[in-house]
Short mmCIF file of C-alpha atoms in Angstrom, two decimals:
data_model
loop_
_atom_site.label_atom_id
_atom_site.label_comp_id
_atom_site.label_asym_id
_atom_site.label_seq_id
_atom_site.Cartn_x
_atom_site.Cartn_y
_atom_site.Cartn_z
CA MET A 1455 -8.87 55.00 -1.82
CA ALA A 1456 -6.42 57.21 0.16
CA THR A 1457 -4.16 53.89 1.64
CA SER A 1458 -4.24 52.20 -1.71
CA LEU A 1459 -2.61 55.05 -2.98
CA ALA A 1460 -0.57 55.56 -0.77
CA ALA A 1461 0.93 52.03 -0.76
CA ARG A 1462 0.96 52.53 -4.95
CA LEU A 1463 3.17 55.15 -4.36
CA THR A 1464 5.51 53.59 -1.46
CA ARG A 1465 5.64 50.51 -4.09
CA LYS A 1466 6.83 52.94 -6.73
CA THR A 1467 9.29 54.18 -4.62
CA LEU A 1468 10.86 51.05 -4.09
CA LYS A 1469 10.42 50.05 -7.29
CA SER A 1470 12.70 52.92 -8.32
CA ALA A 1471 14.86 52.73 -5.11
CA THR A 1472 16.03 49.26 -5.93
CA ILE A 1473 17.31 48.76 -9.47
CA GLY A 1474 20.18 46.90 -10.34
CA PRO A 1475 21.48 43.30 -9.20
CA LEU A 1476 19.07 43.39 -6.29
CA THR A 1477 16.05 43.45 -7.85
CA GLN A 1478 17.18 41.53 -10.49
CA SER A 1479 17.80 38.82 -8.09
CA ILE A 1480 14.15 39.57 -6.46
CA PHE A 1481 12.26 39.61 -9.19
CA GLY A 1482 12.80 36.05 -10.35
CA LEU A 1483 12.57 34.96 -7.17
CA THR A 1484 10.26 31.87 -5.55
CA ARG A 1485 11.43 31.57 -2.14
CA PRO A 1486 11.79 35.09 -0.87
CA PHE A 1487 13.81 34.38 2.70
CA SER A 1488 15.95 31.39 1.33
CA THR A 1489 19.80 32.17 2.01
CA ALA A 1490 20.54 30.50 -1.30
CA VAL A 1491 18.91 33.51 -2.94
CA ALA A 1492 20.81 35.89 -0.26
CA THR A 1493 23.90 33.92 -1.27
CA ASP A 1494 24.24 34.58 -4.79
CA SER A 1495 23.90 38.28 -4.38
CA SER A 1496 25.87 39.79 -1.86
CA SER A 1497 23.75 43.28 -1.99
CA SER A 1498 20.40 41.50 -0.97
CA SER A 1499 21.82 40.18 2.34
CA SER A 1500 22.24 44.00 3.53
CA LYS A 1501 18.72 44.19 2.23
CA ILE A 1502 17.34 41.46 4.60
CA PRO A 1503 17.73 41.91 8.24
CA ALA A 1504 20.43 39.85 10.17
CA THR A 1505 17.18 37.79 11.57
CA ILE A 1506 16.46 35.88 8.85
CA THR A 1507 19.72 35.40 6.75
CA ARG A 1508 22.72 35.24 9.81
CA ASP A 1509 25.06 33.57 7.60
CA ASN A 1510 26.26 32.69 4.48
CA ASP A 1511 25.22 29.04 4.86
CA GLU A 1512 23.14 27.83 2.27
CA ARG A 1513 20.61 25.95 4.65
CA LEU A 1514 17.57 27.56 5.28
CA LYS A 1515 16.86 28.22 9.51
CA TRP A 1516 14.01 29.49 9.28
CA ASP A 1517 11.40 28.83 6.69
CA TYR A 1518 8.65 31.35 6.63
CA ARG A 1519 6.13 28.88 5.70
CA GLY A 1520 6.72 26.69 8.40
CA GLN A 1521 6.20 22.57 7.51
CA ARG A 1522 3.79 22.23 4.94
CA GLN A 1523 0.96 19.90 5.69
CA VAL A 1524 0.35 17.54 2.64
CA ILE A 1525 3.93 16.72 1.03
CA PRO A 1526 3.78 15.11 -2.51
CA LEU A 1527 5.80 12.61 -3.63
CA GLY A 1528 6.32 12.59 -7.05
CA GLN A 1529 2.97 11.77 -8.68
CA TRP A 1530 1.61 10.33 -5.11
CA LEU A 1531 -0.40 13.44 -3.26
CA PRO A 1532 -2.19 12.42 -0.34
CA THR A 1533 -5.47 12.58 0.11
CA ILE A 1534 -8.07 14.17 2.44
CA ALA A 1535 -11.52 13.71 2.77
CA VAL A 1536 -13.41 17.04 3.33
CA ASP A 1537 -14.98 16.43 6.34
CA ALA A 1538 -11.88 14.55 7.96
CA TYR A 1539 -10.04 16.37 10.34
CA VAL A 1540 -5.79 16.36 9.89
CA ALA A 1541 -4.51 18.87 12.68
CA PRO A 1542 -2.15 21.63 11.07
CA ASN A 1543 1.01 20.42 12.33
CA VAL A 1544 0.51 16.67 10.55
CA VAL A 1545 2.53 15.66 8.25
CA LEU A 1546 1.31 13.78 5.31
CA ALA A 1547 3.54 12.61 2.61
CA GLY A 1548 3.31 10.38 -0.23
CA GLN A 1549 0.55 7.74 -0.66
CA VAL A 1550 -1.80 8.55 2.24
CA THR A 1551 -5.16 8.92 2.27
CA VAL A 1552 -7.74 9.94 4.94
CA CYS A 1553 -10.99 8.84 4.54
CA ASP A 1554 -14.22 10.43 5.75
CA GLY A 1555 -15.30 11.05 9.09
CA SER A 1556 -11.82 10.30 10.09
CA SER A 1557 -9.27 12.40 12.41
CA VAL A 1558 -5.51 12.49 12.55
CA TRP A 1559 -4.33 14.65 16.19
CA SER A 1560 -1.83 17.39 15.91
CA GLY A 1561 2.21 16.00 15.89
CA SER A 1562 1.46 12.75 14.21
CA VAL A 1563 3.84 12.08 11.16
CA LEU A 1564 1.71 10.02 8.12
CA ARG A 1565 4.82 8.81 6.03
CA GLY A 1566 3.79 6.87 3.11
CA ASP A 1567 6.35 7.04 0.81
CA LEU A 1568 7.31 3.27 0.32
CA ASN A 1569 3.48 1.63 0.70
CA LYS A 1570 0.40 3.08 0.90
CA ILE A 1571 -1.34 4.28 4.45
CA THR A 1572 -5.35 4.17 4.61
CA VAL A 1573 -6.97 5.93 7.43
CA GLY A 1574 -10.70 4.76 7.26
CA PHE A 1575 -14.29 5.76 8.03
CA CYS A 1576 -14.53 7.57 11.22
CA SER A 1577 -11.14 6.25 12.68
CA ASN A 1578 -8.88 8.72 14.49
CA VAL A 1579 -5.21 8.34 14.99
CA GLN A 1580 -4.38 10.86 17.86
CA GLU A 1581 -1.46 13.12 19.03
CA ARG A 1582 2.11 12.37 17.94
CA CYS A 1583 1.39 9.09 16.04
CA VAL A 1584 3.82 7.77 13.53
CA LEU A 1585 2.37 6.16 10.87
CA HIS A 1586 4.97 4.37 8.29
CA ALA A 1587 4.98 1.97 5.91
CA ALA A 1588 7.78 -0.85 5.01
CA TRP A 1589 8.85 -1.98 1.79
CA SER A 1590 7.79 -5.65 2.55
CA SER A 1591 6.25 -7.42 5.26
CA PRO A 1592 7.47 -10.25 6.75
CA THR A 1593 4.48 -12.13 6.20
CA GLY A 1594 4.30 -11.58 2.50
CA LEU A 1595 0.74 -9.89 2.60
CA PRO A 1596 0.87 -6.45 0.85
CA ALA A 1597 3.19 -3.91 3.14
CA GLU A 1598 0.66 -1.23 3.70
CA THR A 1599 -0.59 0.38 6.75
CA LEU A 1600 -4.44 -0.03 6.85
CA ILE A 1601 -6.59 1.36 9.54
CA GLU A 1602 -10.32 0.69 8.73
CA ARG A 1603 -13.39 1.81 9.88
CA PHE A 1604 -14.26 2.74 13.54
CA VAL A 1605 -10.42 2.31 15.10
CA THR A 1606 -8.93 4.44 17.95
CA ILE A 1607 -5.41 5.44 17.59
CA GLY A 1608 -4.15 6.14 20.88
CA ALA A 1609 -1.29 8.84 21.39
CA TYR A 1610 2.13 7.88 20.62
CA SER A 1611 1.50 4.84 19.06
CA LEU A 1612 3.74 3.60 16.14
CA LEU A 1613 2.34 1.82 13.58
CA ARG A 1614 4.53 0.38 10.49
CA SER A 1615 3.12 -1.78 7.73
CA CYS A 1616 0.39 -3.53 10.16
CA THR A 1617 -3.26 -3.98 9.08
CA ILE A 1618 -6.64 -3.27 11.48
CA GLU A 1619 -9.46 -4.43 10.81
CA PRO A 1620 -12.67 -2.46 11.94
CA GLU A 1621 -13.57 -1.66 15.41
CA CYS A 1622 -10.33 -1.97 17.11
CA ILE A 1623 -9.25 0.29 19.58
CA ILE A 1624 -5.07 0.00 19.99
CA GLY A 1625 -3.87 1.65 23.34
CA GLN A 1626 -1.37 4.47 23.90
CA HIS A 1627 1.98 4.05 23.28
CA SER A 1628 1.78 0.55 21.75
CA ILE A 1629 3.94 -0.17 18.89
CA LEU A 1630 2.78 -2.61 15.76
CA MET A 1631 5.29 -3.71 13.97
CA GLU A 1632 5.92 -4.81 10.40
CA GLY A 1633 3.17 -6.80 9.06
CA SER A 1634 1.12 -7.41 12.18
CA LEU A 1635 -2.48 -8.11 11.83
CA VAL A 1636 -5.20 -6.82 14.69
CA GLU A 1637 -8.49 -8.31 13.82
CA THR A 1638 -12.17 -6.78 14.23
CA HIS A 1639 -13.62 -6.10 17.50
CA SER A 1640 -10.09 -6.57 19.79
CA ILE A 1641 -8.51 -4.03 21.92
CA LEU A 1642 -4.46 -3.64 21.87
CA GLU A 1643 -3.90 -2.10 25.78
CA ALA A 1644 -1.36 0.94 26.39
CA GLY A 1645 2.07 0.44 26.12
CA SER A 1646 2.18 -2.88 24.30
CA VAL A 1647 4.30 -4.12 21.46
CA LEU A 1648 3.60 -6.00 18.72
CA PRO A 1649 6.20 -8.09 17.11
CA PRO A 1650 6.71 -8.39 13.59
CA GLY A 1651 3.46 -10.98 12.00
CA ARG A 1652 2.17 -11.14 15.05
CA ARG A 1653 -2.26 -11.65 14.88
CA ILE A 1654 -4.27 -10.59 17.25
CA PRO A 1655 -7.69 -12.83 17.00
CA SER A 1656 -10.90 -11.13 16.94
CA GLY A 1657 -12.52 -9.93 20.13
CA GLU A 1658 -9.77 -10.52 22.19
CA LEU A 1659 -7.62 -7.84 24.76
CA TRP A 1660 -3.73 -7.89 24.84
CA ALA A 1661 -1.31 -6.09 26.90
CA GLY A 1662 2.61 -6.49 27.70
CA ASN A 1663 5.65 -5.97 25.79
CA PRO A 1664 5.67 -8.32 23.90
CA ALA A 1665 2.08 -8.40 23.66
CA ARG A 1666 0.53 -11.43 25.38
CA TYR A 1667 -3.14 -12.46 25.28
CA VAL A 1668 -5.23 -11.42 28.59
CA ARG A 1669 -9.10 -12.17 28.12
CA ALA A 1670 -11.85 -12.61 25.73
CA LEU A 1671 -13.74 -9.10 25.93
CA THR A 1672 -17.26 -9.01 26.90
CA HIS A 1673 -20.19 -8.19 24.49
CA GLU A 1674 -20.79 -5.00 26.23
CA GLU A 1675 -16.95 -4.02 25.44
CA ILE A 1676 -17.30 -4.90 21.86
CA LEU A 1677 -20.16 -2.85 21.97
CA GLU A 1678 -18.58 0.16 23.15
CA ILE A 1679 -15.98 0.29 20.75
CA PRO A 1680 -17.49 1.97 17.94
CA LYS A 1681 -19.23 4.42 20.40
CA LEU A 1682 -15.61 5.67 21.20
CA ALA A 1683 -14.48 5.98 17.60
CA VAL A 1684 -17.63 8.13 17.30
CA ALA A 1685 -16.74 10.34 20.46
CA ILE A 1686 -13.81 11.21 19.50
CA ASN A 1687 -15.30 11.95 15.59
CA ASP A 1688 -17.50 14.30 17.43
CA LEU A 1689 -14.84 16.02 18.97
CA SER A 1690 -13.01 16.38 16.09
CA LYS A 1691 -15.93 18.01 14.32
CA THR A 1692 -15.66 21.10 16.65
CA HIS A 1693 -11.68 21.24 16.32
CA PHE A 1694 -12.52 20.61 12.40
CA SER A 1695 -15.12 23.86 12.61
CA GLU A 1696 -12.59 26.36 14.28
CA PHE A 1697 -10.73 26.58 10.93
CA LEU A 1698 -11.34 28.52 8.23
CA PRO A 1699 -11.05 26.49 4.68
CA TYR A 1700 -8.13 29.24 3.92
CA SER A 1701 -5.64 30.72 6.72
CA THR A 1702 -4.94 34.69 6.90
CA VAL A 1703 -1.57 34.11 6.84
CA TYR A 1704 -0.82 35.44 3.36
CA LEU A 1705 -1.74 38.86 4.46
CA GLU A 1706 0.96 38.52 7.13
CA VAL A 1707 3.72 37.59 4.54
CA GLU A 1708 2.63 40.53 2.45
CA LYS A 1709 3.11 43.12 4.75
CA LEU A 1710 6.74 41.67 5.75
CA LYS A 1711 7.72 41.40 2.24
CA LYS A 1712 6.36 44.89 1.79
CA THR A 1713 8.36 45.82 4.87
CA PHE A 1714 11.79 43.96 3.69
CA GLY A 1715 10.97 46.04 -0.22
CA ILE A 1716 10.13 43.22 -1.82
CA PRO A 1717 7.82 43.90 -4.18
CA ILE A 1718 4.97 41.20 -4.42
CA MET B 960 0.32 46.37 -18.10
CA GLY B 961 -2.46 48.34 -20.36
CA THR B 962 -4.72 51.09 -19.18
CA LEU B 963 -7.61 48.16 -18.79
CA GLY B 964 -5.52 45.77 -16.63
CA LYS B 965 -4.43 48.86 -14.66
CA ALA B 966 -8.13 49.63 -14.10
CA ILE B 967 -8.67 45.98 -12.92
CA TYR B 968 -5.61 46.09 -10.71
CA THR B 969 -7.22 48.88 -8.99
CA VAL B 970 -10.80 47.70 -8.72
CA GLY B 971 -9.82 44.53 -7.53
CA PHE B 972 -7.54 45.84 -4.65
CA TRP B 973 -10.24 48.00 -3.65
CA ILE B 974 -12.67 44.99 -3.50
CA ARG B 975 -9.06 43.58 -1.40
CA GLU B 976 -9.18 46.23 0.75
CA THR B 977 -13.15 45.60 1.14
CA GLY B 978 -12.05 41.78 1.96
CA GLN B 979 -9.69 42.70 4.84
CA ALA B 980 -11.97 45.31 6.40
CA MET B 981 -14.77 42.30 6.14
CA ASP B 982 -12.41 40.33 7.99
CA ARG B 983 -11.24 42.67 10.53
CA LEU B 984 -15.29 43.41 11.40
CA GLY B 985 -15.50 39.35 11.50
CA SER B 986 -12.46 38.99 13.62
CA ARG B 987 -13.97 42.26 16.22
CA LEU B 988 -17.13 40.14 16.45
CA GLN B 989 -15.64 36.91 17.64
CA GLY B 990 -14.41 38.88 20.32
CA ASN B 991 -12.02 37.80 22.54
CA TYR B 992 -12.17 34.33 21.45
CA TYR B 993 -11.00 35.03 17.74
CA PHE B 994 -7.42 33.56 17.08
CA HIS B 995 -5.11 35.74 14.85
CA GLU B 996 -2.85 33.51 12.75
CA GLN B 997 0.70 34.08 12.87
CA LEU B 998 3.79 33.11 10.60
CA SER B 999 5.49 30.25 11.40
CA ARG B 1000 8.31 31.08 13.88
CA HIS B 1001 9.40 27.77 14.25
CA ARG B 1002 12.76 27.69 14.24
CA THR B 1003 14.44 24.85 12.08
CA LEU B 1004 18.58 25.11 13.21
CA MET B 1005 18.49 27.49 16.19
CA ASN B 1006 21.74 28.73 18.38
CA MET B 1007 22.06 28.58 21.93
CA PHE B 1008 23.80 31.78 22.36
CA ASP B 1009 27.60 31.28 20.95
CA LYS B 1010 26.44 27.43 19.45
CA ALA B 1011 25.58 26.91 16.56
CA PRO B 1012 24.64 24.07 14.61
CA SER B 1013 26.68 23.04 12.22
CA VAL B 1014 25.21 20.54 9.65
CA SER B 1015 26.60 18.72 5.99
CA LYS B 1016 25.03 20.35 2.98
CA ASP B 1017 23.61 17.14 1.74
CA ALA B 1018 21.94 16.10 4.79
CA PHE B 1019 18.44 16.23 4.89
CA VAL B 1020 16.75 18.12 7.68
CA ALA B 1021 12.85 18.39 7.48
CA PRO B 1022 11.47 22.03 8.34
CA SER B 1023 9.70 20.39 11.12
CA ALA B 1024 12.59 19.27 12.80
CA SER B 1025 14.20 21.61 15.32
CA ILE B 1026 17.85 21.31 15.76
CA ILE B 1027 19.33 23.64 18.66
CA GLY B 1028 22.65 24.28 19.99
CA ASP B 1029 25.76 22.41 19.70
CA VAL B 1030 24.74 19.83 17.39
CA GLN B 1031 26.61 18.22 14.58
CA ILE B 1032 25.09 16.54 11.42
CA GLY B 1033 27.41 14.43 9.00
CA ARG B 1034 26.95 14.16 5.47
CA ALA B 1035 23.88 12.15 3.88
CA SER B 1036 22.11 11.98 7.34
CA SER B 1037 18.80 12.35 7.33
CA ILE B 1038 16.59 14.43 10.46
CA TRP B 1039 13.07 13.35 9.63
CA TYR B 1040 9.50 15.05 10.51
CA GLY B 1041 9.11 16.24 14.15
CA CYS B 1042 12.43 15.59 15.76
CA VAL B 1043 14.26 17.18 18.14
CA LEU B 1044 17.96 17.28 18.54
CA ARG B 1045 18.88 19.64 21.62
CA GLY B 1046 22.09 20.15 22.31
CA ASP B 1047 21.73 23.17 25.05
CA VAL B 1048 24.03 21.78 27.51
CA ASN B 1049 26.05 19.49 25.71
CA HIS B 1050 27.07 18.47 22.31
CA ILE B 1051 25.19 16.18 19.83
CA SER B 1052 27.12 14.50 16.89
CA VAL B 1053 25.35 12.73 14.18
CA GLY B 1054 27.69 10.62 12.15
CA SER B 1055 27.46 10.57 7.89
CA GLY B 1056 24.74 8.06 6.49
CA THR B 1057 22.65 8.48 9.93
CA ASN B 1058 18.86 8.34 9.76
CA ILE B 1059 16.87 9.96 12.89
CA GLN B 1060 13.08 8.64 12.26
CA ASP B 1061 9.83 10.97 12.87
CA ASN B 1062 9.15 12.29 15.54
CA SER B 1063 12.75 11.31 17.85
CA LEU B 1064 14.45 13.00 20.64
CA ILE B 1065 17.55 13.28 21.36
CA HIS B 1066 19.04 15.40 24.41
CA VAL B 1067 22.15 15.45 26.37
CA ALA B 1068 23.06 15.50 30.29
CA LYS B 1069 25.28 18.17 31.52
CA THR B 1070 26.75 15.35 34.05
CA ASN B 1071 25.52 12.55 35.61
CA LEU B 1072 25.47 11.78 39.42
CA LYS B 1073 29.19 10.50 39.16
CA GLY B 1074 30.33 14.25 37.37
CA LYS B 1075 30.76 12.05 33.98
CA VAL B 1076 30.02 14.03 31.23
CA LEU B 1077 27.58 13.06 28.82
CA PRO B 1078 27.54 14.16 25.63
CA THR B 1079 25.30 12.18 22.82
CA VAL B 1080 27.74 11.06 20.22
CA ILE B 1081 25.88 8.77 17.05
CA GLY B 1082 27.73 7.27 14.76
CA ASP B 1083 27.84 6.57 10.80
CA ASN B 1084 24.78 4.67 8.99
CA VAL B 1085 22.98 4.34 12.61
CA THR B 1086 19.39 4.01 11.90
CA VAL B 1087 17.42 5.20 15.13
CA GLY B 1088 13.65 4.26 14.34
CA HIS B 1089 10.93 6.38 14.85
CA SER B 1090 9.65 8.25 18.13
CA ALA B 1091 13.25 7.09 19.88
CA VAL B 1092 14.47 8.59 22.66
CA LEU B 1093 18.34 9.10 23.23
CA HIS B 1094 19.56 10.78 26.22
CA GLY B 1095 22.92 11.15 26.82
CA CYS B 1096 24.21 8.22 24.91
CA THR B 1097 26.60 6.77 22.61
CA VAL B 1098 25.49 4.63 19.38
CA GLU B 1099 28.18 3.24 17.23
CA ASP B 1100 28.61 2.68 13.63
CA GLU B 1101 25.93 0.70 12.02
CA SER B 1102 23.83 0.12 15.15
CA PHE B 1103 20.15 0.05 14.99
CA VAL B 1104 17.84 1.47 17.59
CA GLY B 1105 14.03 0.21 17.09
CA MET B 1106 10.90 1.99 17.15
CA GLY B 1107 10.06 3.47 20.36
CA ALA B 1108 13.15 2.56 22.60
CA THR B 1109 14.28 4.90 25.09
CA LEU B 1110 18.18 5.05 25.59
CA LEU B 1111 19.07 6.52 29.05
CA ASP B 1112 22.31 7.95 30.13
CA GLY B 1113 25.34 6.45 29.55
CA VAL B 1114 24.57 3.53 27.17
CA VAL B 1115 26.67 2.33 25.02
CA VAL B 1116 25.34 0.58 21.87
CA GLU B 1117 28.34 -0.87 20.33
CA LYS B 1118 28.64 -1.83 16.66
CA HIS B 1119 26.30 -3.86 14.62
CA GLY B 1120 24.12 -3.34 17.98
CA MET B 1121 20.65 -3.47 18.21
CA VAL B 1122 17.98 -2.18 20.55
CA ALA B 1123 14.48 -3.51 19.70
CA ALA B 1124 11.35 -1.88 19.50
CA GLY B 1125 9.81 -0.40 22.45
CA ALA B 1126 12.77 -1.36 24.63
CA LEU B 1127 13.68 0.44 27.59
CA VAL B 1128 17.93 0.23 27.86
CA ARG B 1129 18.45 1.48 31.64
CA GLN B 1130 21.51 4.07 32.71
CA ASP B 1131 25.26 2.53 31.88
CA THR B 1132 24.24 -0.43 30.20
CA ARG B 1133 26.63 -1.34 27.31
CA ILE B 1134 24.96 -3.43 24.38
CA PRO B 1135 27.53 -5.56 23.04
CA SER B 1136 27.92 -6.15 19.16
CA GLY B 1137 26.06 -8.03 17.12
CA GLU B 1138 23.66 -8.57 19.61
CA VAL B 1139 19.31 -7.51 19.96
CA TRP B 1140 18.01 -6.20 23.58
CA GLY B 1141 14.54 -5.70 24.29
CA GLY B 1142 11.81 -5.51 26.76
CA ASN B 1143 11.18 -2.95 29.69
CA PRO B 1144 14.09 -2.88 31.41
CA ALA B 1145 16.32 -4.02 28.25
CA LYS B 1146 17.37 -7.79 28.47
CA PHE B 1147 19.47 -9.76 25.85
CA LEU B 1148 17.38 -11.43 23.55
CA ARG B 1149 19.23 -12.82 21.23
CA LYS B 1150 22.16 -12.47 18.61
CA LEU B 1151 21.76 -10.60 15.28
CA THR B 1152 21.79 -13.16 11.89
CA GLU B 1153 24.61 -11.92 9.26
CA GLU B 1154 21.73 -11.01 7.19
CA GLU B 1155 20.16 -8.68 9.92
CA ILE B 1156 23.85 -7.07 10.26
CA ALA B 1157 23.88 -6.50 6.09
CA PHE B 1158 20.18 -4.95 6.26
CA ILE B 1159 21.51 -2.38 8.79
CA SER B 1160 23.63 -1.16 6.66
CA LYS B 1161 21.37 -1.50 3.49
CA SER B 1162 18.44 0.32 5.96
CA ALA B 1163 20.67 3.29 6.62
CA THR B 1164 21.46 3.68 2.33
CA ASN B 1165 17.66 3.18 1.31
CA TYR B 1166 16.92 5.58 4.07
CA SER B 1167 19.50 8.34 2.93
CA ASN B 1168 18.25 7.53 -0.71
CA LEU B 1169 14.62 8.17 0.36
CA ALA B 1170 15.54 11.17 2.03
CA GLN B 1171 17.08 13.22 -0.64
CA VAL B 1172 13.36 12.81 -2.21
CA HIS B 1173 12.09 14.63 0.88
CA ALA B 1174 14.74 17.17 0.95
CA ALA B 1175 13.94 17.85 -2.61
CA GLU B 1176 10.22 18.01 -1.97
CA ASN B 1177 10.48 19.99 1.37
CA ALA B 1178 12.60 22.48 -0.70
CA LYS B 1179 10.42 23.76 -3.37
CA GLY B 1180 9.18 27.21 -3.42
CA PHE B 1181 6.19 28.32 -3.66
CA GLU B 1182 5.79 28.64 -7.96
CA GLU B 1183 6.93 25.50 -8.28
CA ILE B 1184 4.74 23.63 -6.32
CA GLU B 1185 1.95 24.85 -7.59
CA PHE B 1186 3.38 24.27 -11.05
CA GLU B 1187 3.56 20.61 -10.18
CA LYS B 1188 -0.02 20.96 -8.50
CA ALA B 1189 -1.38 21.43 -11.87
CA LEU B 1190 0.68 18.96 -13.81
CA ARG B 1191 -0.44 16.17 -11.23
CA LYS B 1192 -4.35 17.54 -11.65
CA LYS B 1193 -3.78 17.25 -15.10
CA HIS B 1194 -2.21 13.65 -15.35
CA ALA B 1195 -4.51 12.61 -12.63
CA HIS B 1196 -7.05 10.57 -14.55
CA LYS B 1197 -4.32 8.64 -16.37
CA ASP B 1198 -4.29 5.70 -13.79
CA GLU B 1199 -1.52 3.29 -14.83
CA GLU B 1200 -3.79 -0.16 -13.88
CA TYR B 1201 -6.82 1.24 -16.48
CA ASP B 1202 -4.16 2.51 -18.97
CA SER B 1203 -2.35 -1.14 -19.16
CA MET B 1204 -5.68 -2.45 -19.30
CA LEU B 1205 -6.69 -0.05 -22.68
CA GLY B 1206 -2.81 -0.88 -23.62
CA VAL B 1207 -1.72 2.95 -23.84
CA VAL B 1208 1.30 4.02 -22.55
CA ARG B 1209 1.33 7.83 -21.68
CA GLU B 1210 4.30 9.40 -20.61
CA VAL B 1211 4.71 11.29 -17.64
CA PRO B 1212 6.08 14.50 -16.71
CA PRO B 1213 9.69 14.51 -15.61
CA GLU B 1214 8.77 16.87 -12.59
CA LEU B 1215 6.85 13.76 -11.44
CA ILE B 1216 8.75 11.25 -11.67
CA LEU B 1217 10.85 9.59 -8.56
CA PRO B 1218 14.02 8.86 -8.99
CA ASP B 1219 14.62 5.14 -8.56
CA ASN B 1220 16.97 4.74 -5.88
CA ILE B 1221 14.75 5.20 -3.00
CA LEU B 1222 13.44 2.13 -3.99
CA PRO B 1223 15.06 -1.14 -3.28
CA GLY B 1224 15.68 -3.26 -5.96
CA ASP B 1225 15.57 -7.02 -4.15
CA ARG B 1226 12.97 -6.80 -1.12
CA THR B 1227 15.12 -8.14 1.48
CA PRO B 1228 13.01 -9.12 4.60
CA LYS B 1229 12.69 -6.61 7.27
CA VAL B 1230 14.82 -7.40 10.19
CA ALA B 1231 12.66 -9.64 13.04
CA ALA B 1232 13.05 -8.10 16.74
#
């Protein structure tokens, strides 16, 4: 009770202290630390410390919110299934669907601003991958990036408007260009580049830049592919359980706003 | 605020305090393993001592990109998510209408072994694909650097030159105008056709239009985001195909309509590399 009273008192004193154009600008404020606000009222720039607004440049140098994870574009809202793990610094923009049990690891960018991107059941997109969709594909198929179930996509891969059928492995650092198709039970080795419109038939191992046929997969290897996806799914669950549904950063923001004398 | 409102506000405040105390207790119980989340400390634009980046007003810089040191970015350019432009030892200049796509890295070298100064200069209307690495090189106007390409020190890509996806271009290579180079190390593959050259500049304009949409979305404030979330939820069940089947025409709120210039009118086929 005592602290709440103190807090209210300080708020009251702050309110009385900041009457005039400053409060006017700060009350109707949606982005408290944007420099745009600082420029239209010269008095507030003296109030907010120099670390936040160094000059009257209109551009934001530091967004206190960081990069938003989910970026809707128009009516397209990225959808994430409740038990999918999406790392906090992943960017999902536009028409992106992350299905049940799948995982998108840190540093990846899934940008479905021109076409759809789907990450299927139990698939995983590992660190620093970029998934994008082009406007049209040279094969005439729909130019959406479709990753079906039990697919493992290695770190640093680049996928653009390609279709990956169930139970495949895409190695690290591989590049899949527009309209490429990876059929069921096939493996692409690390560092391979798939030119536009290339199709990898079922049950084969391909490698190289540009990708070439290496050998057919054995039955045992084909059985291993979904097991790998499930293992990564298990790992993603341990990561997922580390995150609380809501972060407590808003407390930090409130505290910071209070120290700078901006009413909440 | 009435008296009742004031009372509820105060009770709410007490419950929140209790909640925070519970949170602290929980964190204390988790002990050393608990992680306290901090405010974002990521800097989109950052100085290096006296070298400040200068970014044109209508360029798009994604909040998760970091632009450090002596970097100049021209108008209508776009720096996409997760990019790093680190001009700490030398300067980087990016022309107008250029797009540097997601997760790319642009860096500079102070000098190479022969003592030559190597800044990174990127011309106008250049398309640099996802995850490209450009290190101390010169990319002239309207050229194309494909996805995942790596350009090492002293590489020059001449006007309308093209580096194919996944290529590694070795030191001091000069890619002549209108040629496609690919592979590791990069070799001459073929000549670019006229359509492809036309496509490069077109793709740059498409990208700068697309960037405007992203810039608008990323610059939104909290209240605006919440408002649009509510709007989207309200209109969510109104599926376009379903509506057309029923013959119903519904209005989409203007906040949720994307400008149509992001979508190219004629669907030109993508450059085959």
